[in-house]
Tab-separated table of C-alpha atoms and ligand atoms in Angstrom:
chain	number	residue	atom	x	y	z
A	1	MET	CA	79.102	28.744	84.581
A	2	THR	CA	77.314	25.532	84.157
A	3	THR	CA	78.098	22.769	86.391
A	4	THR	CA	77.008	19.476	86.590
A	5	PRO	CA	77.184	16.618	89.628
A	6	THR	CA	79.769	14.190	89.371
A	7	LYS	CA	79.342	10.586	90.640
A	8	GLU	CA	80.966	11.490	93.665
A	9	GLY	CA	78.447	14.115	94.139
A	10	SER	CA	80.924	17.278	93.506
A	11	ALA	CA	80.202	19.843	91.074
A	12	ALA	CA	82.183	19.283	87.697
A	13	VAL	CA	82.431	21.967	85.001
A	14	GLN	CA	80.734	21.232	81.890
A	15	ALA	CA	83.163	22.235	78.856
A	16	ARG	CA	81.134	24.191	76.945
A	17	ARG	CA	83.636	26.471	75.076
A	18	VAL	CA	85.288	26.026	71.991
A	19	LEU	CA	88.360	28.064	70.385
A	20	VAL	CA	88.250	27.970	66.638
A	21	LEU	CA	91.536	28.380	64.956
A	22	ASN	CA	92.500	29.354	61.574
A	23	SER	CA	96.117	28.992	60.770
A	24	GLY	CA	97.385	31.093	57.907
A	25	SER	CA	100.997	30.746	56.703
A	26	SER	CA	101.764	33.924	58.531
A	27	SER	CA	98.525	34.786	60.666
A	28	VAL	CA	96.879	33.039	63.050
A	29	LYS	CA	92.581	33.881	63.608
A	30	TYR	CA	90.941	33.085	66.711
A	31	GLN	CA	87.712	33.110	68.024
A	32	LEU	CA	86.539	31.777	71.340
A	33	LEU	CA	82.823	30.826	71.799
A	34	ASP	CA	80.182	29.775	74.491
A	35	MET	CA	78.137	26.833	73.000
A	36	ASN	CA	75.573	27.534	75.278
A	37	ASP	CA	74.203	30.006	73.144
A	38	ARG	CA	77.253	30.399	69.849
A	39	SER	CA	77.872	33.720	71.257
A	40	ARG	CA	81.435	34.674	70.824
A	41	LEU	CA	83.800	35.336	74.262
A	42	ALA	CA	86.670	36.809	72.478
A	43	ILE	CA	87.814	37.203	68.633
A	44	GLY	CA	91.564	37.807	67.590
A	45	LEU	CA	94.226	37.776	64.519
A	46	VAL	CA	97.823	37.862	64.988
A	47	GLU	CA	99.472	38.839	61.496
A	48	ARG	CA	102.705	39.076	60.213
A	49	ILE	CA	103.654	36.276	62.182
A	50	GLY	CA	108.134	36.052	61.979
A	51	GLU	CA	108.392	39.541	60.898
A	52	GLU	CA	109.152	42.915	63.332
A	53	THR	CA	105.958	44.266	62.403
A	54	SER	CA	103.855	41.378	63.943
A	55	ARG	CA	100.625	42.734	65.023
A	56	LEU	CA	97.836	40.829	67.525
A	57	LEU	CA	94.380	42.596	67.711
A	58	HIS	CA	92.448	41.130	70.570
A	59	THR	CA	88.662	42.120	71.364
A	60	PRO	CA	86.626	40.781	74.540
A	61	LEU	CA	83.241	40.300	73.788
A	62	THR	CA	82.099	39.748	77.506
A	63	GLY	CA	81.429	43.188	78.312
A	64	GLY	CA	79.408	45.901	77.285
A	65	ASP	CA	81.599	47.759	74.712
A	66	ALA	CA	83.970	45.878	72.240
A	67	GLU	CA	87.162	47.604	72.668
A	68	THR	CA	90.289	46.045	70.839
A	69	ARG	CA	93.772	45.677	72.140
A	70	GLU	CA	96.860	45.949	69.985
A	71	ARG	CA	100.185	44.558	70.688
A	72	THR	CA	102.710	45.126	68.079
A	73	GLY	CA	106.285	43.972	67.834
A	74	ARG	CA	107.821	40.878	66.455
A	75	ILE	CA	106.214	37.309	67.249
A	76	ALA	CA	108.232	35.094	66.184
A	77	ASP	CA	106.666	32.166	65.377
A	78	HIS	CA	102.883	29.956	65.745
A	79	ALA	CA	104.007	29.256	68.874
A	80	ALA	CA	104.552	32.444	69.888
A	81	ALA	CA	101.674	33.650	68.385
A	82	LEU	CA	99.328	31.599	70.043
A	83	LYS	CA	101.154	32.043	73.535
A	84	ALA	CA	100.319	35.568	73.039
A	85	ALA	CA	96.478	35.418	72.335
A	86	ALA	CA	96.211	32.511	75.282
A	87	GLU	CA	97.802	35.766	77.198
A	88	GLU	CA	95.212	38.029	75.983
A	89	LEU	CA	92.632	35.741	76.577
A	90	ALA	CA	93.709	35.066	80.114
A	91	ALA	CA	93.618	39.037	80.836
A	92	ASP	CA	90.118	38.644	80.220
A	93	GLY	CA	89.458	35.766	82.531
A	94	LEU	CA	89.006	33.256	79.190
A	95	GLY	CA	92.433	31.456	79.733
A	96	LEU	CA	92.517	28.463	77.518
A	97	ASP	CA	93.254	26.481	80.866
A	98	SER	CA	90.248	26.598	81.663
A	99	PRO	CA	88.072	23.455	82.520
A	100	GLU	CA	85.122	25.053	80.513
A	101	LEU	CA	86.991	24.552	77.098
A	102	ALA	CA	85.683	21.502	75.454
A	103	ALA	CA	87.906	21.579	72.429
A	104	ILE	CA	89.704	23.149	69.959
A	105	GLY	CA	88.244	23.339	66.526
A	106	HIS	CA	91.030	23.971	63.248
A	107	ARG	CA	90.340	25.033	59.838
A	108	VAL	CA	91.972	22.624	57.920
A	109	VAL	CA	92.253	23.427	53.790
A	110	HIS	CA	92.889	20.197	52.320
A	111	GLY	CA	91.222	16.638	53.554
A	112	GLY	CA	91.567	15.239	49.932
A	113	LEU	CA	89.062	12.158	49.540
A	114	ARG	CA	89.725	10.545	52.842
A	115	PHE	CA	88.167	13.237	55.278
A	116	THR	CA	84.504	13.656	54.521
A	117	GLU	CA	83.328	14.803	57.891
A	118	PRO	CA	85.165	16.724	60.962
A	119	THR	CA	87.477	14.651	62.610
A	120	VAL	CA	88.965	14.291	65.693
A	121	ILE	CA	92.761	14.520	65.116
A	122	THR	CA	95.526	11.632	66.186
A	123	ASP	CA	98.871	10.551	64.904
A	124	GLU	CA	97.525	9.151	62.060
A	125	VAL	CA	95.091	11.881	60.914
A	126	LEU	CA	97.725	14.122	61.539
A	127	THR	CA	100.077	11.972	59.331
A	128	GLU	CA	97.184	11.919	56.836
A	129	ILE	CA	97.069	16.072	56.339
A	130	GLU	CA	100.939	15.499	56.231
A	131	ARG	CA	100.645	13.199	53.327
A	132	LEU	CA	98.195	15.984	51.527
A	133	VAL	CA	100.874	18.571	51.467
A	134	PRO	CA	101.801	18.435	47.884
A	135	VAL	CA	98.003	18.950	46.927
A	136	ALA	CA	97.629	21.975	49.443
A	137	PRO	CA	101.513	23.108	49.789
A	138	LEU	CA	100.640	26.896	50.804
A	139	HIS	CA	97.807	25.689	53.346
A	140	ASN	CA	98.334	22.413	54.943
A	141	PRO	CA	101.508	23.080	56.334
A	142	ALA	CA	100.174	26.284	58.600
A	143	ASN	CA	97.521	24.446	59.715
A	144	ILE	CA	99.711	21.708	60.893
A	145	THR	CA	101.913	23.922	62.617
A	146	GLY	CA	98.636	25.331	64.195
A	147	ILE	CA	97.744	21.834	65.224
A	148	ARG	CA	100.755	21.110	67.083
A	149	THR	CA	100.970	24.098	68.726
A	150	ALA	CA	97.679	23.959	69.872
A	151	GLU	CA	98.190	20.239	71.403
A	152	ALA	CA	101.206	21.314	73.082
A	153	LEU	CA	99.034	24.222	74.773
A	154	ARG	CA	96.489	21.868	75.830
A	155	PRO	CA	97.489	18.188	75.046
A	156	ASP	CA	94.648	16.884	77.320
A	157	LEU	CA	92.132	18.569	74.756
A	158	PRO	CA	90.259	16.956	71.898
A	159	GLN	CA	91.459	18.968	68.948
A	160	VAL	CA	89.149	18.626	65.873
A	161	ALA	CA	89.983	19.417	62.551
A	162	VAL	CA	87.235	20.902	60.069
A	163	PHE	CA	88.164	20.555	56.527
A	164	ASP	CA	87.397	23.105	53.654
A	165	THR	CA	87.180	20.122	50.933
A	166	ALA	CA	84.905	17.989	53.202
A	167	PHE	CA	81.335	19.669	51.875
A	168	HIS	CA	82.715	18.792	48.466
A	169	THR	CA	83.257	15.086	48.633
A	170	THR	CA	79.515	14.591	47.474
A	171	MET	CA	80.455	15.540	44.338
A	172	PRO	CA	79.554	13.006	41.543
A	173	GLU	CA	82.619	11.593	39.966
A	174	TYR	CA	82.093	12.960	36.547
A	175	ALA	CA	81.646	16.415	38.315
A	176	ALA	CA	85.397	15.574	40.489
A	177	ARG	CA	87.490	13.994	37.224
A	178	TYR	CA	89.529	16.179	35.144
A	179	ALA	CA	89.295	14.580	31.426
A	180	ILE	CA	93.107	13.486	31.632
A	181	ASP	CA	94.510	10.272	31.563
A	182	VAL	CA	92.871	8.164	34.665
A	183	GLU	CA	96.436	6.614	35.601
A	184	THR	CA	98.303	9.808	35.588
A	185	ALA	CA	95.423	11.728	37.535
A	186	ASP	CA	95.141	8.716	39.874
A	187	ALA	CA	98.932	8.291	40.278
A	188	HIS	CA	98.993	12.040	41.764
A	189	ARG	CA	95.876	12.426	43.037
A	190	ILE	CA	95.137	14.723	40.633
A	191	ARG	CA	91.109	15.924	40.896
A	192	ARG	CA	88.913	18.594	41.767
A	193	TYR	CA	88.350	19.039	45.278
A	194	GLY	CA	86.952	22.284	46.228
A	195	PHE	CA	87.385	24.636	48.767
A	196	HIS	CA	85.624	27.284	50.913
A	197	GLY	CA	83.514	23.793	51.703
A	198	THR	CA	82.772	25.271	55.533
A	199	SER	CA	81.206	28.545	54.430
A	200	HIS	CA	79.395	26.685	51.208
A	201	ALA	CA	78.157	24.367	54.013
A	202	TYR	CA	76.832	26.925	56.495
A	203	VAL	CA	75.432	29.631	53.760
A	204	SER	CA	73.226	27.168	51.898
A	205	ARG	CA	71.648	25.852	55.097
A	206	LYS	CA	71.039	29.443	56.187
A	207	ALA	CA	70.024	30.008	52.612
A	208	ALA	CA	67.018	27.403	53.073
A	209	GLU	CA	66.388	28.495	56.235
A	210	LEU	CA	65.862	31.975	55.011
A	211	LEU	CA	63.695	30.341	52.269
A	212	GLY	CA	61.375	28.641	55.294
A	213	ARG	CA	62.358	25.076	53.758
A	214	ALA	CA	64.704	21.987	54.775
A	215	PRO	CA	68.024	21.932	52.941
A	216	GLU	CA	66.942	18.750	51.518
A	217	GLU	CA	64.172	20.420	49.538
A	218	VAL	CA	65.941	23.318	47.803
A	219	ASN	CA	68.525	23.606	45.052
A	220	VAL	CA	71.042	26.461	45.846
A	221	ILE	CA	73.939	28.317	43.872
A	222	VAL	CA	76.419	29.867	46.413
A	223	LEU	CA	78.627	32.660	45.364
A	224	HIS	CA	81.271	32.827	47.968
A	225	LEU	CA	82.881	36.425	46.906
A	226	GLY	CA	85.662	37.078	49.419
A	227	ASN	CA	89.341	37.339	48.065
A	228	GLY	CA	89.296	33.830	47.147
A	229	ALA	CA	85.870	33.514	44.947
A	230	SER	CA	83.728	29.993	44.452
A	231	ALA	CA	80.796	29.028	43.552
A	232	SER	CA	78.906	26.124	44.385
A	233	ALA	CA	75.657	23.969	42.826
A	234	VAL	CA	74.040	22.454	46.230
A	235	ALA	CA	71.126	20.021	45.566
A	236	ALA	CA	69.110	18.902	48.392
A	237	GLY	CA	71.678	19.822	50.916
A	238	ARG	CA	74.554	18.046	48.953
A	239	CYS	CA	77.333	19.591	47.070
A	240	VAL	CA	77.175	18.304	43.190
A	241	GLU	CA	79.486	20.975	41.563
A	242	THR	CA	81.851	23.594	42.844
A	243	SER	CA	83.939	26.146	40.815
A	244	MET	CA	87.594	25.324	42.312
A	245	GLY	CA	89.556	22.505	41.710
A	246	LEU	CA	92.583	20.779	42.641
A	247	THR	CA	93.774	23.709	44.251
A	248	PRO	CA	91.844	26.987	44.861
A	249	LEU	CA	93.018	28.432	41.796
A	250	GLU	CA	90.541	27.300	39.452
A	251	GLY	CA	86.919	29.040	38.691
A	252	LEU	CA	85.971	32.776	39.374
A	253	VAL	CA	87.964	35.824	38.725
A	254	MET	CA	89.320	36.512	42.472
A	255	GLY	CA	91.235	39.246	43.800
A	256	THR	CA	94.680	37.729	42.745
A	257	ARG	CA	94.345	35.018	41.145
A	258	SER	CA	93.145	34.160	37.390
A	259	GLY	CA	90.398	31.378	37.643
A	260	ASP	CA	89.861	29.664	34.725
A	261	ILE	CA	92.339	30.025	31.825
A	262	ASP	CA	93.180	27.797	28.975
A	263	PRO	CA	96.439	25.641	30.543
A	264	ALA	CA	98.093	26.096	27.341
A	265	VAL	CA	98.518	29.336	28.722
A	266	THR	CA	101.519	27.929	31.472
A	267	PHE	CA	103.130	26.163	28.494
A	268	HIS	CA	103.028	29.306	26.768
A	269	LEU	CA	104.859	31.147	29.429
A	270	LYS	CA	107.001	28.815	29.759
A	271	ARG	CA	108.269	28.181	26.309
A	272	VAL	CA	108.145	31.613	24.581
A	273	ALA	CA	107.755	33.971	27.893
A	274	GLY	CA	110.947	31.853	29.409
A	275	MET	CA	109.112	32.333	32.858
A	276	SER	CA	110.188	29.614	35.299
A	277	THR	CA	106.888	27.297	36.975
A	278	ASP	CA	107.868	28.974	40.285
A	279	GLU	CA	107.217	32.520	38.373
A	280	ILE	CA	103.890	31.402	36.510
A	281	ASP	CA	102.891	29.994	39.897
A	282	VAL	CA	103.221	33.549	41.344
A	283	LEU	CA	102.119	35.365	38.138
A	284	LEU	CA	98.454	33.299	38.376
A	285	ASN	CA	97.918	33.000	42.340
A	286	LYS	CA	99.439	36.415	43.356
A	287	LYS	CA	99.285	39.068	40.272
A	288	SER	CA	96.298	37.953	38.452
A	289	GLY	CA	92.337	38.234	38.819
A	290	LEU	CA	91.675	41.981	39.851
A	291	VAL	CA	95.187	42.929	41.041
A	292	GLY	CA	96.500	41.956	37.400
A	293	LEU	CA	93.698	43.455	35.688
A	294	CYS	CA	93.448	46.867	37.010
A	295	GLY	CA	95.846	46.935	40.174
A	296	ASP	CA	93.493	46.985	42.859
A	297	ASN	CA	91.714	43.836	44.536
A	298	ASP	CA	89.356	45.777	46.458
A	299	MET	CA	85.990	46.010	45.441
A	300	ARG	CA	85.297	49.123	46.727
A	301	GLU	CA	88.461	50.876	45.328
A	302	ILE	CA	87.740	49.630	41.970
A	303	ARG	CA	83.980	50.644	42.119
A	304	ARG	CA	84.932	54.376	43.202
A	305	ARG	CA	87.504	54.209	40.157
A	306	ILE	CA	84.914	53.417	37.810
A	307	ASP	CA	82.838	56.144	39.339
A	308	GLU	CA	85.451	58.507	38.184
A	309	GLY	CA	85.989	56.922	34.815
A	310	ASP	CA	88.494	54.662	35.264
A	311	GLU	CA	88.623	52.306	31.961
A	312	ARG	CA	90.772	49.458	33.219
A	313	ALA	CA	88.616	49.086	36.496
A	314	ALA	CA	85.850	49.006	34.453
A	315	LEU	CA	87.159	46.035	32.358
A	316	ALA	CA	88.186	44.307	35.463
A	317	PHE	CA	84.551	44.830	36.774
A	318	ASP	CA	83.238	43.451	33.735
A	319	ILE	CA	85.735	40.312	33.412
A	320	TYR	CA	84.618	39.363	37.148
A	321	VAL	CA	80.990	39.605	36.343
A	322	HIS	CA	80.853	37.787	32.902
A	323	ARG	CA	82.766	34.934	34.523
A	324	LEU	CA	79.946	34.839	37.452
A	325	LYS	CA	77.270	34.980	34.950
A	326	LYS	CA	78.839	32.064	33.162
A	327	TYR	CA	78.822	29.873	36.300
A	328	ILE	CA	75.417	31.116	37.514
A	329	GLY	CA	74.044	29.530	33.986
A	330	ALA	CA	76.089	26.445	33.807
A	331	TYR	CA	74.936	25.560	37.478
A	332	SER	CA	71.440	26.470	36.759
A	333	ALA	CA	72.170	23.406	33.702
A	334	VAL	CA	73.479	21.292	36.181
A	335	LEU	CA	70.734	21.667	38.981
A	336	GLY	CA	67.970	22.070	36.704
A	337	ARG	CA	65.759	23.710	39.200
A	338	VAL	CA	67.212	26.454	41.147
A	339	ASP	CA	65.531	27.976	44.101
A	340	ALA	CA	68.109	30.255	45.220
A	341	VAL	CA	71.211	32.135	44.177
A	342	VAL	CA	73.055	33.513	47.291
A	343	PHE	CA	76.230	35.949	47.708
A	344	THR	CA	78.294	36.107	50.818
A	345	ALA	CA	81.942	37.038	51.718
A	346	GLY	CA	83.131	40.388	51.372
A	347	VAL	CA	82.196	41.280	48.085
A	348	GLY	CA	79.013	39.214	47.757
A	349	GLU	CA	78.062	40.529	51.034
A	350	ASN	CA	78.759	44.212	50.753
A	351	SER	CA	78.576	44.784	47.396
A	352	ALA	CA	75.237	45.912	45.382
A	353	PRO	CA	77.071	46.819	42.153
A	354	VAL	CA	78.221	43.478	41.831
A	355	ARG	CA	75.130	41.477	42.736
A	356	GLU	CA	73.129	43.990	40.327
A	357	ALA	CA	75.145	43.209	37.179
A	358	ALA	CA	75.681	39.638	37.919
A	359	ILE	CA	72.134	39.187	37.791
A	360	ALA	CA	71.102	41.498	35.195
A	361	GLY	CA	69.790	40.018	32.050
A	362	LEU	CA	69.047	36.731	33.526
A	363	GLU	CA	65.173	36.593	33.467
A	364	GLU	CA	65.193	34.007	31.416
A	365	LEU	CA	66.431	31.813	34.288
A	366	GLY	CA	63.810	33.478	36.676
A	367	LEU	CA	66.380	35.860	38.175
A	368	VAL	CA	65.890	39.510	39.092
A	369	VAL	CA	67.396	41.996	41.862
A	370	ASP	CA	64.935	44.446	43.337
A	371	ALA	CA	67.134	47.723	42.945
A	372	GLY	CA	65.613	48.846	46.643
A	373	LEU	CA	66.211	45.751	48.441
A	374	ASN	CA	69.510	45.157	47.010
A	375	ALA	CA	70.950	48.798	48.367
A	376	VAL	CA	69.841	47.659	51.932
A	377	ARG	CA	73.004	47.154	53.907
A	378	SER	CA	72.418	44.754	56.891
A	379	GLY	CA	74.243	41.823	58.601
A	380	GLU	CA	71.408	39.476	58.409
A	381	PRO	CA	70.388	36.975	55.696
A	382	ARG	CA	68.024	38.550	53.212
A	383	LEU	CA	66.552	38.625	49.982
A	384	ILE	CA	67.296	40.863	47.355
A	385	SER	CA	64.872	39.688	44.726
A	386	PRO	CA	60.844	40.846	44.017
A	387	ASN	CA	58.274	38.536	45.392
A	388	TYR	CA	57.103	37.830	42.034
A	389	ALA	CA	60.653	36.440	41.167
A	390	ARG	CA	60.487	32.497	40.367
A	391	VAL	CA	64.077	32.060	42.053
A	392	ALA	CA	65.146	33.655	44.840
A	393	VAL	CA	68.416	36.119	45.068
A	394	ALA	CA	69.559	36.329	48.701
A	395	VAL	CA	72.561	37.515	50.338
A	396	VAL	CA	73.459	35.304	53.249
A	397	PRO	CA	76.605	36.676	55.553
A	398	THR	CA	78.803	33.550	56.120
A	399	ASP	CA	80.127	32.289	59.170
A	400	GLU	CA	82.867	30.138	58.521
A	401	GLU	CA	84.027	30.136	62.493
A	402	LEU	CA	80.390	29.385	63.961
A	403	GLU	CA	80.075	26.534	61.630
A	404	ILE	CA	83.715	25.230	62.761
A	405	ALA	CA	82.719	25.517	66.300
A	406	ASP	CA	79.457	23.823	65.948
A	407	GLN	CA	80.701	20.999	63.980
A	408	THR	CA	83.685	20.510	66.449
A	409	PHE	CA	81.156	20.633	69.418
A	410	ALA	CA	78.900	18.595	67.908
A	411	LEU	CA	81.709	16.018	67.113
A	412	VAL	CA	83.121	16.079	70.776
A	413	GLY	CA	79.758	16.319	72.127
A	414	GLN	CA	78.729	12.971	70.290
A	415	ALA	CA	81.660	11.370	71.369
A	416	GLU	CA	81.378	11.845	74.943
A	417	SER	CA	77.602	11.036	74.996
A	418	ALA	CA	78.234	7.535	73.046
A	419	GLY	CA	80.609	6.611	75.918
A	420	GLN	CA	83.717	6.713	73.766
A	421	GLN	CA	87.190	8.308	74.799
A	422	VAL	CA	87.792	11.353	73.040
A	423	PRO	CA	91.241	10.941	71.823
A	424	VAL	CA	93.584	13.527	73.255
A	425	GLY	CA	97.257	13.941	73.534
A	426	GLN	CA	98.558	11.939	70.624
A	427	VAL	CA	99.823	14.211	68.900
A	428	ASP	CA	103.757	14.320	68.382
A	429	ASN	CA	105.360	17.569	68.795
B	501	LIG	P1	88.986	36.586	52.412
B	501	LIG	O1	88.180	36.098	53.845
B	501	LIG	O2	88.898	35.949	51.212
B	501	LIG	O3	90.121	37.419	52.675
B	501	LIG	P2	86.548	38.472	52.785
B	501	LIG	O4	85.524	37.726	52.608
B	501	LIG	O5	86.737	39.369	53.861
B	501	LIG	O6	87.982	37.786	52.149
B	501	LIG	O7	86.524	39.664	51.485
B	501	LIG	C1	87.504	40.605	51.258
B	501	LIG	C2	87.042	41.472	49.984
B	501	LIG	O8	85.495	41.998	50.040
B	501	LIG	C3	87.769	42.581	49.864
B	501	LIG	O9	88.897	42.629	49.430
B	501	LIG	C4	86.873	43.465	49.305
B	501	LIG	O10	86.940	43.292	47.778
B	501	LIG	C5	85.587	43.389	49.602
B	501	LIG	N1	84.498	44.249	50.435
B	501	LIG	C6	84.850	44.199	51.489
B	501	LIG	N2	83.804	45.102	51.913
B	501	LIG	C7	83.535	45.491	50.998
B	501	LIG	C8	82.659	46.689	50.520
B	501	LIG	N3	81.878	47.462	51.622
B	501	LIG	N4	81.909	46.872	49.441
B	501	LIG	C9	82.609	46.447	48.266
B	501	LIG	N5	83.461	45.227	48.675
B	501	LIG	C10	84.093	44.834	49.701
């Protein structure tokens, strides 16, 4: 435990832990980090909140072997979920009542145009996050619930919002605007916001580090390929283009989302197929992408089926990779000079066949993958292009929680060192 003497001479605990919360509609993921060395003290997940089959998985990481504890049975709501997580942490001597806890960092999906930086949450900030619910109806309500719940648990602590959209607010206007009537767009805040920004920021910085250069010196294309997937073009550390738009539906083929389609498909489904707006929403967000094309959204299963000669799985894979290639080409043109193409997230970090197929045939763009390097499995950032390649191809594991903890701690530390009072306890419950 780190301590510092107070004016009175007694020892006060220096708060250097950050709790990171990622609250989804029916789940809460949490990590407790020690910012002395940025290590994890514990990680956990509460899923299926509100159902009879709720489950909490908690792994303390302070001892030798990390052993996951499991709780099953109904966890009624987010407040109960966080309370259960707090109990698990307390059982490991990591209770949230500890004076070592400096702040709670929240992943907030939509920050609109206003939030370009991590922000200490006040009543006014929370009101603004609520105002963005119409453009993020699936995500922001859960994030708000998480913030209110955490605030009730530790009203004295600073709560920080780290926005998925923030990294993309540097996009030039000509990249962010849709070519639709300006008045209509502005009246309804319709524009391209982009998501996964915390990951794109972290991975593009790490990629520069891997190249031994400063972020300001390199242009990078980041391919975040998880269940949700997005690409970004990052020039000298600033995002200049990204594939997700008003919502996380635009862009690449994803696990269950279509990505780019002709918007007239939606009118057609309504007028000709007689589907309602909600049904179309579910179709494009939940029943499309890889799952819509072949019935599976896990790339491991799709590759297994391809190996067995399954043609639908093969076509789904080809459509997925074709879209990726289009974005790599488009973003090469946007950036002019590319120093690295970087794969990250579940598929990007683990699927050598996706990486190989996405880069195949792009030699004219200076892109080549070395089969041997691509086959290596590792949790570390690494190059998979041969030495002679003009453009580096890399795999960089993403770490959104670490990025949220870093940003949260920096903000709280900054505010404190500048002698400002970090606002706390201003959130209505
Ligand atoms: P998200 O955070 O968006 O839910 P992840 O980044 O965890 O998603 O990615 C999940 C996806 O990663 C899975 O659906 C699966 O397709 C893919 N994936 C995970 N592990 C592997 C693997 N070993 N090989 C291929 N694909 C994998």
